[in-house]
CSV table of C-alpha atoms and ligand atoms in Angstrom, one decimal:
chain,number,residue,atom,x,y,z
D,13,MET,CA,-190.3,23.9,-268.3
D,14,LYS,CA,-187.0,22.2,-268.7
D,15,THR,CA,-184.1,24.3,-267.5
D,16,ALA,CA,-180.3,24.3,-268.0
D,17,ILE,CA,-178.1,26.2,-265.5
D,18,VAL,CA,-175.0,27.2,-267.5
D,19,PHE,CA,-171.6,27.6,-265.6
D,20,SER,CA,-168.8,29.1,-267.6
D,21,GLY,CA,-165.2,30.2,-267.3
D,22,SER,CA,-162.4,29.2,-264.9
D,23,LEU,CA,-162.9,27.0,-261.9
D,24,GLN,CA,-162.8,30.1,-259.7
D,25,SER,CA,-165.6,31.8,-261.7
D,26,ILE,CA,-167.7,28.6,-261.7
D,27,ILE,CA,-167.5,28.3,-257.9
D,28,ARG,CA,-168.6,31.9,-257.6
D,29,GLN,CA,-171.4,31.4,-260.1
D,30,ALA,CA,-172.6,28.3,-258.2
D,31,ALA,CA,-173.1,30.3,-255.0
D,32,GLU,CA,-175.3,32.8,-256.8
D,33,LEU,CA,-177.1,30.4,-259.2
D,34,ASN,CA,-178.0,28.0,-256.4
D,35,GLY,CA,-179.5,31.0,-254.5
D,36,TYR,CA,-181.5,32.0,-257.7
D,37,ILE,CA,-182.7,28.4,-258.1
D,38,SER,CA,-184.0,28.1,-254.6
D,39,ARG,CA,-186.0,31.4,-254.9
D,40,ASN,CA,-187.2,31.2,-258.5
D,41,LEU,CA,-187.2,28.0,-260.3
D,42,SER,CA,-189.8,25.8,-258.5
D,43,TYR,CA,-191.9,25.7,-261.6
D,44,THR,CA,-189.3,23.8,-263.7
D,45,GLU,CA,-189.9,20.2,-264.3
D,46,GLU,CA,-186.4,19.1,-265.0
D,47,MET,CA,-183.1,20.9,-264.3
D,48,GLU,CA,-179.6,20.1,-265.4
D,49,ALA,CA,-176.2,21.9,-265.1
D,50,TRP,CA,-173.9,22.6,-268.1
D,51,ILE,CA,-170.3,23.3,-267.3
D,52,VAL,CA,-168.2,24.8,-270.0
D,53,SER,CA,-164.6,25.5,-269.2
D,54,ALA,CA,-161.0,25.1,-270.5
D,55,GLN,CA,-160.1,23.6,-267.2
D,56,GLU,CA,-160.8,20.0,-266.1
D,57,ILE,CA,-163.6,20.5,-263.5
D,58,ASP,CA,-164.1,18.1,-260.7
D,59,VAL,CA,-167.8,18.4,-260.1
D,60,LYS,CA,-167.3,17.4,-256.4
D,61,THR,CA,-165.7,20.8,-255.8
D,62,ILE,CA,-169.0,22.6,-256.7
D,63,GLY,CA,-172.0,22.4,-254.5
D,64,PHE,CA,-175.1,21.8,-256.7
D,65,SER,CA,-178.7,22.5,-255.7
D,66,HIS,CA,-180.6,19.2,-255.1
D,67,GLN,CA,-182.9,20.2,-258.0
D,68,ILE,CA,-180.1,19.6,-260.5
D,69,THR,CA,-180.2,16.0,-261.6
D,70,CYS,CA,-177.5,15.8,-264.3
D,71,VAL,CA,-174.3,17.6,-265.2
D,72,LYS,CA,-173.1,18.0,-268.7
D,73,LEU,CA,-169.4,18.8,-269.0
D,74,ALA,CA,-167.8,20.4,-272.1
D,75,ARG,CA,-164.2,21.3,-272.4
D,76,VAL,CA,-163.2,24.3,-274.6
D,77,ARG,CA,-159.6,24.9,-275.6
D,78,THR,CA,-159.2,28.4,-274.1
D,79,ASN,CA,-161.1,30.3,-271.4
D,80,HIS,CA,-160.8,33.5,-273.4
D,81,VAL,CA,-162.6,32.9,-276.7
D,82,ALA,CA,-166.4,33.4,-276.3
D,83,GLU,CA,-167.1,31.8,-279.7
D,84,GLU,CA,-165.8,28.4,-278.3
D,85,TYR,CA,-168.3,28.7,-275.5
D,86,LEU,CA,-171.1,29.6,-277.8
D,87,GLU,CA,-170.3,26.6,-280.0
D,88,ALA,CA,-170.3,24.3,-276.9
D,89,ILE,CA,-173.5,25.7,-275.5
D,90,THR,CA,-175.4,25.4,-278.8
D,91,LYS,CA,-174.2,21.8,-279.3
D,92,ILE,CA,-175.4,20.8,-275.9
D,93,TYR,CA,-178.6,22.6,-276.5
D,94,GLU,CA,-179.3,20.6,-279.7
D,95,CYS,CA,-179.2,17.4,-277.6
D,96,THR,CA,-181.4,18.5,-274.8
D,97,LYS,CA,-183.5,21.5,-276.0
D,98,PRO,CA,-184.3,23.1,-272.6
D,99,GLN,CA,-186.8,26.1,-272.7
D,100,ILE,CA,-184.8,28.1,-270.1
D,101,LEU,CA,-181.0,28.7,-269.9
D,102,VAL,CA,-179.8,30.5,-266.8
D,103,PHE,CA,-176.4,32.1,-266.7
D,104,GLY,CA,-174.4,33.7,-263.9
D,105,SER,CA,-174.3,37.4,-263.1
D,106,ASP,CA,-170.7,38.3,-264.2
D,107,TRP,CA,-170.2,40.2,-267.5
D,108,PHE,CA,-168.8,37.1,-269.4
D,109,ALA,CA,-171.8,35.0,-268.4
D,110,SER,CA,-174.2,37.9,-269.3
D,111,SER,CA,-172.7,38.3,-272.7
D,112,LEU,CA,-173.0,34.6,-273.3
D,113,ALA,CA,-176.7,34.7,-272.4
D,114,VAL,CA,-177.3,37.4,-275.0
D,115,ARG,CA,-175.2,35.8,-277.7
D,116,THR,CA,-176.7,32.3,-277.1
D,117,ALA,CA,-180.2,33.7,-277.4
D,118,TYR,CA,-179.3,35.3,-280.7
D,119,ARG,CA,-177.8,32.1,-282.1
D,120,LEU,CA,-180.7,29.9,-280.9
D,121,LYS,CA,-183.3,32.5,-282.1
D,122,GLY,CA,-184.6,32.8,-278.6
D,123,ALA,CA,-184.9,35.8,-276.2
D,124,SER,CA,-182.5,37.1,-273.6
D,125,CYS,CA,-182.8,39.2,-270.5
D,126,ILE,CA,-179.8,40.1,-268.2
D,127,GLY,CA,-179.8,41.1,-264.6
D,128,VAL,CA,-182.9,39.1,-263.8
D,129,LYS,CA,-184.2,39.2,-260.2
D,130,SER,CA,-187.0,36.7,-260.7
D,131,SER,CA,-188.7,34.6,-263.4
D,132,GLN,CA,-192.0,32.9,-263.6
D,133,ASP,CA,-193.7,30.7,-266.1
D,134,ASP,CA,-196.6,32.5,-267.8
D,135,ASP,CA,-198.4,30.1,-270.0
D,136,GLY,CA,-195.5,29.3,-272.2
D,137,CYS,CA,-194.0,32.8,-271.9
D,138,LEU,CA,-191.6,33.9,-269.2
D,139,LEU,CA,-192.3,36.8,-266.8
D,140,VAL,CA,-189.1,38.3,-265.6
D,141,GLU,CA,-188.3,41.1,-263.2
D,142,LYS,CA,-185.2,43.3,-263.4
D,143,ALA,CA,-184.0,46.6,-262.1
D,144,VAL,CA,-184.0,49.4,-264.7
D,145,TYR,CA,-183.2,53.2,-264.8
D,146,SER,CA,-180.2,52.8,-262.5
D,147,ASN,CA,-182.2,50.8,-260.0
D,148,HIS,CA,-184.9,53.4,-259.6
D,149,LEU,CA,-187.6,51.0,-261.0
D,150,THR,CA,-188.2,47.3,-261.2
D,151,ALA,CA,-189.6,46.3,-264.6
D,152,LYS,CA,-191.7,43.3,-265.2
D,153,LEU,CA,-191.3,42.0,-268.7
D,154,ARG,CA,-192.9,39.1,-270.6
D,155,ILE,CA,-190.5,37.4,-272.9
D,156,ARG,CA,-192.0,35.2,-275.6
D,157,SER,CA,-189.4,33.4,-277.7
D,158,SER,CA,-188.0,30.2,-276.3
D,159,PRO,CA,-185.3,29.4,-275.4
D,160,PHE,CA,-185.2,32.1,-272.7
D,161,CYS,CA,-181.6,32.9,-272.0
D,162,LEU,CA,-181.3,34.8,-268.7
D,163,SER,CA,-178.4,36.1,-266.7
D,164,ILE,CA,-179.2,36.7,-263.1
D,165,ALA,CA,-178.9,39.8,-261.0
D,166,LYS,CA,-176.0,40.1,-258.6
D,167,GLY,CA,-176.3,39.3,-254.9
D,168,PHE,CA,-178.2,36.0,-254.6
D,169,LYS,CA,-176.9,34.5,-251.4
D,170,GLU,CA,-179.6,32.2,-250.1
D,171,LYS,CA,-178.2,28.9,-249.2
D,172,PRO,CA,-180.2,26.2,-251.0
D,173,GLU,CA,-180.6,22.6,-250.1
D,174,LEU,CA,-177.6,21.0,-251.8
D,175,ALA,CA,-177.5,17.6,-253.3
D,176,ALA,CA,-176.1,15.0,-250.9
D,177,GLU,CA,-174.3,13.2,-253.8
D,178,PRO,CA,-172.9,15.0,-256.9
D,179,PRO,CA,-175.3,14.5,-259.8
D,180,GLU,CA,-174.7,12.1,-262.7
D,181,VAL,CA,-172.0,13.5,-265.1
D,182,GLU,CA,-172.0,13.3,-268.9
D,183,ARG,CA,-169.1,14.5,-270.9
D,184,PHE,CA,-169.5,16.2,-274.2
D,185,ALA,CA,-166.9,15.8,-276.9
D,186,LEU,CA,-166.8,19.0,-278.9
D,187,GLY,CA,-164.3,18.4,-281.7
D,188,SER,CA,-164.3,22.1,-282.5
D,189,SER,CA,-163.0,23.3,-285.9
D,190,LEU,CA,-163.1,26.9,-284.8
D,191,ARG,CA,-159.9,28.8,-285.3
D,192,THR,CA,-158.5,30.3,-282.1
D,193,ASP,CA,-155.0,31.0,-283.4
D,194,TRP,CA,-155.8,34.7,-283.7
D,195,LEU,CA,-155.4,34.9,-279.9
D,196,LEU,CA,-151.7,35.4,-279.6
D,197,GLY,CA,-151.5,35.5,-275.8
D,198,TYR,CA,-153.2,37.0,-272.7
D,199,ARG,CA,-152.2,38.3,-269.4
D,200,CYS,CA,-154.4,38.2,-266.3
D,201,GLU,CA,-154.1,41.2,-264.0
D,202,GLN,CA,-154.5,40.1,-260.4
D,203,THR,CA,-156.3,42.7,-258.2
D,204,GLU,CA,-154.9,42.9,-254.7
D,205,THR,CA,-157.9,41.9,-252.7
D,206,PRO,CA,-160.7,40.9,-255.1
D,207,GLU,CA,-162.8,39.1,-252.5
D,208,GLY,CA,-162.2,41.4,-249.5
D,209,LEU,CA,-164.9,43.9,-250.2
D,210,THR,CA,-167.7,41.5,-250.6
D,211,THR,CA,-166.9,39.5,-247.4
D,212,ALA,CA,-165.9,42.4,-245.1
D,213,LYS,CA,-167.8,43.0,-241.9
D,214,ILE,CA,-167.0,46.7,-241.9
D,215,VAL,CA,-167.0,48.8,-245.0
D,216,ILE,CA,-166.2,52.4,-245.5
D,217,ALA,CA,-167.9,53.6,-248.7
D,218,VAL,CA,-166.6,56.9,-250.0
D,219,GLY,CA,-168.2,59.1,-252.5
D,220,LYS,CA,-167.3,62.1,-254.6
D,221,GLY,CA,-167.8,64.4,-251.6
D,222,VAL,CA,-164.4,63.3,-250.3
D,223,GLY,CA,-163.0,65.7,-252.8
D,224,SER,CA,-159.9,64.3,-254.4
D,225,LYS,CA,-157.4,61.4,-254.7
D,226,GLU,CA,-155.2,63.1,-252.1
D,227,GLN,CA,-157.8,62.3,-249.4
D,228,ILE,CA,-157.8,58.6,-250.0
D,229,PRO,CA,-154.7,57.6,-247.9
D,230,LEU,CA,-156.4,59.1,-244.8
D,231,LEU,CA,-159.5,57.1,-245.5
D,232,GLU,CA,-157.5,54.0,-246.1
D,233,GLU,CA,-155.8,54.6,-242.7
D,234,LEU,CA,-159.2,54.9,-241.0
D,235,THR,CA,-160.4,51.7,-242.7
D,236,LYS,CA,-157.3,49.8,-241.6
D,237,HIS,CA,-157.9,51.0,-238.0
D,238,LEU,CA,-161.4,49.6,-238.1
D,239,GLY,CA,-160.3,46.3,-239.7
D,240,GLY,CA,-162.6,46.9,-242.7
D,241,GLU,CA,-162.5,47.4,-246.4
D,242,LEU,CA,-162.7,50.6,-248.5
D,243,GLY,CA,-165.3,50.8,-251.2
D,244,ALA,CA,-166.4,53.6,-253.4
D,245,SER,CA,-169.2,55.2,-255.5
D,246,ARG,CA,-168.9,55.5,-259.2
D,247,PRO,CA,-167.4,59.0,-259.5
D,248,VAL,CA,-164.6,57.9,-257.2
D,249,VAL,CA,-163.5,55.0,-259.4
D,250,MET,CA,-164.2,56.8,-262.6
D,251,ASN,CA,-161.8,59.5,-261.5
D,252,ALA,CA,-159.3,56.7,-260.6
D,253,TRP,CA,-159.1,57.8,-257.0
D,254,LEU,CA,-159.6,54.1,-256.2
D,255,GLY,CA,-159.5,51.0,-258.4
D,256,MET,CA,-162.6,49.6,-260.3
D,257,ASP,CA,-162.6,46.6,-258.0
D,258,ARG,CA,-163.7,49.0,-255.2
D,259,LEU,CA,-166.9,50.0,-256.9
D,260,ILE,CA,-170.1,49.5,-254.9
D,261,GLY,CA,-173.6,49.4,-256.5
D,262,ALA,CA,-175.5,48.3,-259.6
D,263,SER,CA,-172.4,48.2,-261.7
D,264,GLY,CA,-170.1,46.9,-258.9
D,265,SER,CA,-170.3,44.9,-255.8
D,266,ILE,CA,-173.5,44.2,-253.8
D,267,LEU,CA,-172.5,44.1,-250.1
D,268,SER,CA,-174.0,43.0,-246.8
D,269,PRO,CA,-171.6,44.0,-244.1
D,270,GLU,CA,-172.4,44.4,-240.4
D,271,VAL,CA,-171.6,48.1,-240.6
D,272,CYS,CA,-171.3,50.4,-243.6
D,273,ILE,CA,-170.0,53.9,-243.1
D,274,VAL,CA,-170.9,56.0,-246.1
D,275,ILE,CA,-168.8,59.2,-246.4
D,276,GLY,CA,-169.6,61.9,-248.9
D,277,ALA,CA,-172.0,60.0,-251.2
D,278,SER,CA,-175.4,61.4,-252.0
D,279,GLY,CA,-177.3,58.1,-251.9
D,280,ALA,CA,-178.2,57.6,-255.6
D,281,ALA,CA,-180.2,54.4,-256.2
D,282,ALA,CA,-177.5,52.8,-258.3
D,283,PHE,CA,-175.2,53.2,-255.4
D,284,THR,CA,-177.5,52.3,-252.5
D,285,VAL,CA,-178.5,49.0,-254.1
D,286,GLY,CA,-175.0,47.9,-253.2
D,287,ILE,CA,-175.3,48.7,-249.5
D,288,GLU,CA,-178.9,48.4,-248.6
D,289,LYS,CA,-178.4,44.9,-247.1
D,290,SER,CA,-175.9,46.2,-244.5
D,291,LYS,CA,-177.0,45.6,-240.9
D,292,LEU,CA,-176.1,49.2,-239.9
D,293,ILE,CA,-175.7,52.2,-242.1
D,294,VAL,CA,-173.9,55.3,-240.9
D,295,ALA,CA,-174.0,58.2,-243.3
D,296,VAL,CA,-171.8,61.3,-243.1
D,297,ASN,CA,-172.8,64.2,-245.4
D,298,HIS,CA,-172.7,67.9,-245.0
D,299,ASP,CA,-176.1,68.3,-246.8
D,300,GLU,CA,-179.0,67.6,-244.4
D,301,LYS,CA,-181.2,66.9,-247.5
D,302,ALA,CA,-178.9,64.3,-248.9
D,303,PRO,CA,-181.0,61.2,-249.9
D,304,ILE,CA,-178.6,58.9,-248.1
D,305,PHE,CA,-179.9,60.1,-244.8
D,306,LYS,CA,-183.3,58.5,-245.6
D,307,MET,CA,-181.9,55.0,-245.4
D,308,ALA,CA,-179.2,55.6,-242.8
D,309,ASP,CA,-179.6,54.2,-239.2
D,310,VAL,CA,-177.2,56.9,-238.0
D,311,ALA,CA,-177.1,60.2,-239.8
D,312,ILE,CA,-174.2,62.5,-239.2
D,313,CYS,CA,-174.6,65.9,-240.8
D,314,VAL,CA,-171.1,67.4,-240.8
D,315,ASP,CA,-168.1,68.1,-243.1
D,316,TYR,CA,-166.6,64.6,-243.5
D,317,GLN,CA,-163.1,65.8,-242.5
D,318,GLU,CA,-164.4,66.7,-239.1
D,319,PHE,CA,-165.9,63.2,-238.7
D,320,VAL,CA,-162.8,61.4,-239.9
D,321,ASP,CA,-160.3,63.4,-237.8
D,322,GLU,CA,-162.4,62.9,-234.7
D,323,LEU,CA,-162.8,59.1,-235.3
D,324,ILE,CA,-159.1,58.6,-236.0
D,325,LYS,CA,-158.2,60.6,-232.8
D,326,ARG,CA,-160.5,58.4,-230.7
D,327,LEU,CA,-159.2,55.2,-232.3
D,328,HIS,CA,-155.6,56.3,-231.6
D,329,ALA,CA,-156.6,57.1,-228.0
D,330,GLU,CA,-158.0,53.5,-227.4
J,423,LIG,C1,-176.5,52.7,-265.5
J,423,LIG,C2,-175.9,53.4,-264.3
J,423,LIG,C3,-175.3,52.6,-263.4
J,423,LIG,C4,-174.7,53.2,-262.3
J,423,LIG,N1,-174.0,52.4,-261.4
J,423,LIG,C5,-173.5,52.9,-260.3
J,423,LIG,C6,-172.9,52.1,-259.3
J,423,LIG,O1,-172.7,50.9,-259.5
J,423,LIG,N2,-172.4,52.7,-258.2
J,423,LIG,C7,-172.4,54.0,-258.0
J,423,LIG,O2,-172.0,54.5,-257.0
J,423,LIG,N3,-173.0,54.8,-258.9
J,423,LIG,C8,-173.5,54.3,-260.1
J,423,LIG,N4,-174.1,55.1,-261.0
J,423,LIG,C9,-174.1,56.6,-260.8
J,423,LIG,C10,-175.1,57.1,-259.7
J,423,LIG,O3,-176.3,57.3,-260.4
J,423,LIG,C11,-174.6,58.4,-259.1
J,423,LIG,O4,-174.3,59.3,-260.0
J,423,LIG,C12,-173.4,58.2,-258.2
J,423,LIG,O5,-173.6,57.1,-257.3
J,423,LIG,C13,-173.1,59.4,-257.4
J,423,LIG,O6,-171.9,59.3,-256.6
J,423,LIG,P1,-171.7,60.1,-255.3
J,423,LIG,O7,-172.8,60.0,-254.3
J,423,LIG,O8,-170.3,59.8,-254.9
J,423,LIG,O9,-171.6,61.6,-255.9
J,423,LIG,P2,-172.6,62.8,-255.7
J,423,LIG,O10,-174.0,62.4,-256.1
J,423,LIG,O11,-172.0,64.0,-256.4
J,423,LIG,O12,-172.6,63.1,-254.1
J,423,LIG,C14,-171.6,63.6,-253.4
J,423,LIG,C15,-172.1,63.9,-252.0
J,423,LIG,O13,-171.1,64.3,-251.2
J,423,LIG,C16,-171.6,65.3,-250.3
J,423,LIG,N5,-170.4,66.1,-249.9
J,423,LIG,C17,-169.7,66.9,-250.6
J,423,LIG,N6,-168.7,67.5,-249.9
J,423,LIG,C18,-168.8,67.0,-248.7
J,423,LIG,C19,-168.1,67.1,-247.5
J,423,LIG,N7,-167.0,67.9,-247.4
J,423,LIG,N8,-168.5,66.5,-246.4
J,423,LIG,C20,-169.5,65.7,-246.4
J,423,LIG,N9,-170.3,65.5,-247.5
J,423,LIG,C21,-169.9,66.1,-248.6
J,423,LIG,C22,-172.6,66.1,-251.1
J,423,LIG,O14,-173.5,66.7,-250.2
J,423,LIG,C23,-173.2,65.0,-251.9
J,423,LIG,O15,-174.4,64.4,-251.3
J,423,LIG,C24,-174.7,54.6,-262.1
J,423,LIG,C25,-175.4,55.4,-263.0
J,423,LIG,C26,-176.0,54.8,-264.1
J,423,LIG,C27,-176.7,55.7,-265.1
C-alpha cells in the first residue's frame, strides 16, 4: 500500500511529530510499498531540520497562510492527495493532527481511526489496534474504506534508521481562495516547562489522595529536592490543583522516567498507561488493596503525609 506521513503545524510540532511518527513507521509500516512525507505548515520548513525515516523517499511541502485555521490544512491535504492518491495517511498523535485525520477521512470519503497502536494490511482492508475503555482493553478493528486516515497513539519512541540524506523535496503551490479573515487574532499561552515532564528522570505523580490544592507546595518542594518533575492524575488537574500540562496518562503525557513515585493515586488504567514504562515505580497509598500496588516495584502502605514528611526530613539531613 502507498502511504503518506502527514506532518502539520508549527516547526516545533513537526519536530515532535517526526520523533513519534518515525517510531511508528519502524514498528508498523513494513508492508507499505511506497512512502512519502507531506509537510503542511504556515512556516517555511527546512527539511534538513527534521530527521526522516529512511523509508520516506519524497517530501511534499505545502505552505498555508496561518497555523490556526484547520480548513486551510484540509484544503492542502486534499489537494496533495488528488495528485498522489495514497491508500494510507498517517498523522501525529497530538489533538490537532488527530482532528485532521478524522476530517480528512470525511472529505475523502475514506475511514479514520485515532490513537492507533499498530496497523496491518489485511487484503485491501486495514487491521488496526487501539486502546479503548480508558485503556482497559485493546480493540482490533478492520477498517474498509480507503484512504485510511490514522492518527497514532502517543508514546512511540523507537529510534528508526534515518535517511542519510534528506529526501527529494517537491513544493506545492496552493493558491487558496479560502477566507481566513474571520480570524481576528490569536494569542499563544506559553506553559512554563512544557517539555520537562516527558524528559524528567525522576517524576512524582500525585493523585486525588493528596487531598487538596494546599498540599501541592509541599509536594513541589519534595520534587525540587529530588531534582524531578511533578505530574498528576486527572482529578488533580480537573480540580486545578495543578495545570493541565501536568496530566499523566491516556489523556496526557506518556512517561518513561528512571523513577516514578506515585502518591495518592489508585492506579486506574487510564493513569497507569502514562507511567508503566518507568524503570522503577514506587507507590504510596494508605489502602493496601489499591490497584497501583500490583504494578509497583516498591509498595509503601501509609498515609502519604507520613511518607512525604519523612522523605523531606531525610533529604534535609543529607
Ligand atoms: C476516557 C478517559 C480518559 C482518562 N484519562 C485519564 C488520564 O489521562 N489520566 C488520569 O489520571 N486519569 C484519566 N482518567 C480517569 C481515570 O479513570 C481515574 O478516574 C483517575 O486516574 C483516578 O485518579 P486518582 O487515582 O488520583 O483518584 P482516585 O481513584 O480517587 O484514587 C485516590 C487514591 O488515593 C488514595 N489515598 C487517599 N488518601 C490518601 C492518603 N492520605 N494517603 C495515601 N493514599 C491516599 C486512595 O486510597 C486512592 O487509592 C480517564 C478516564 C476516562 C474515562
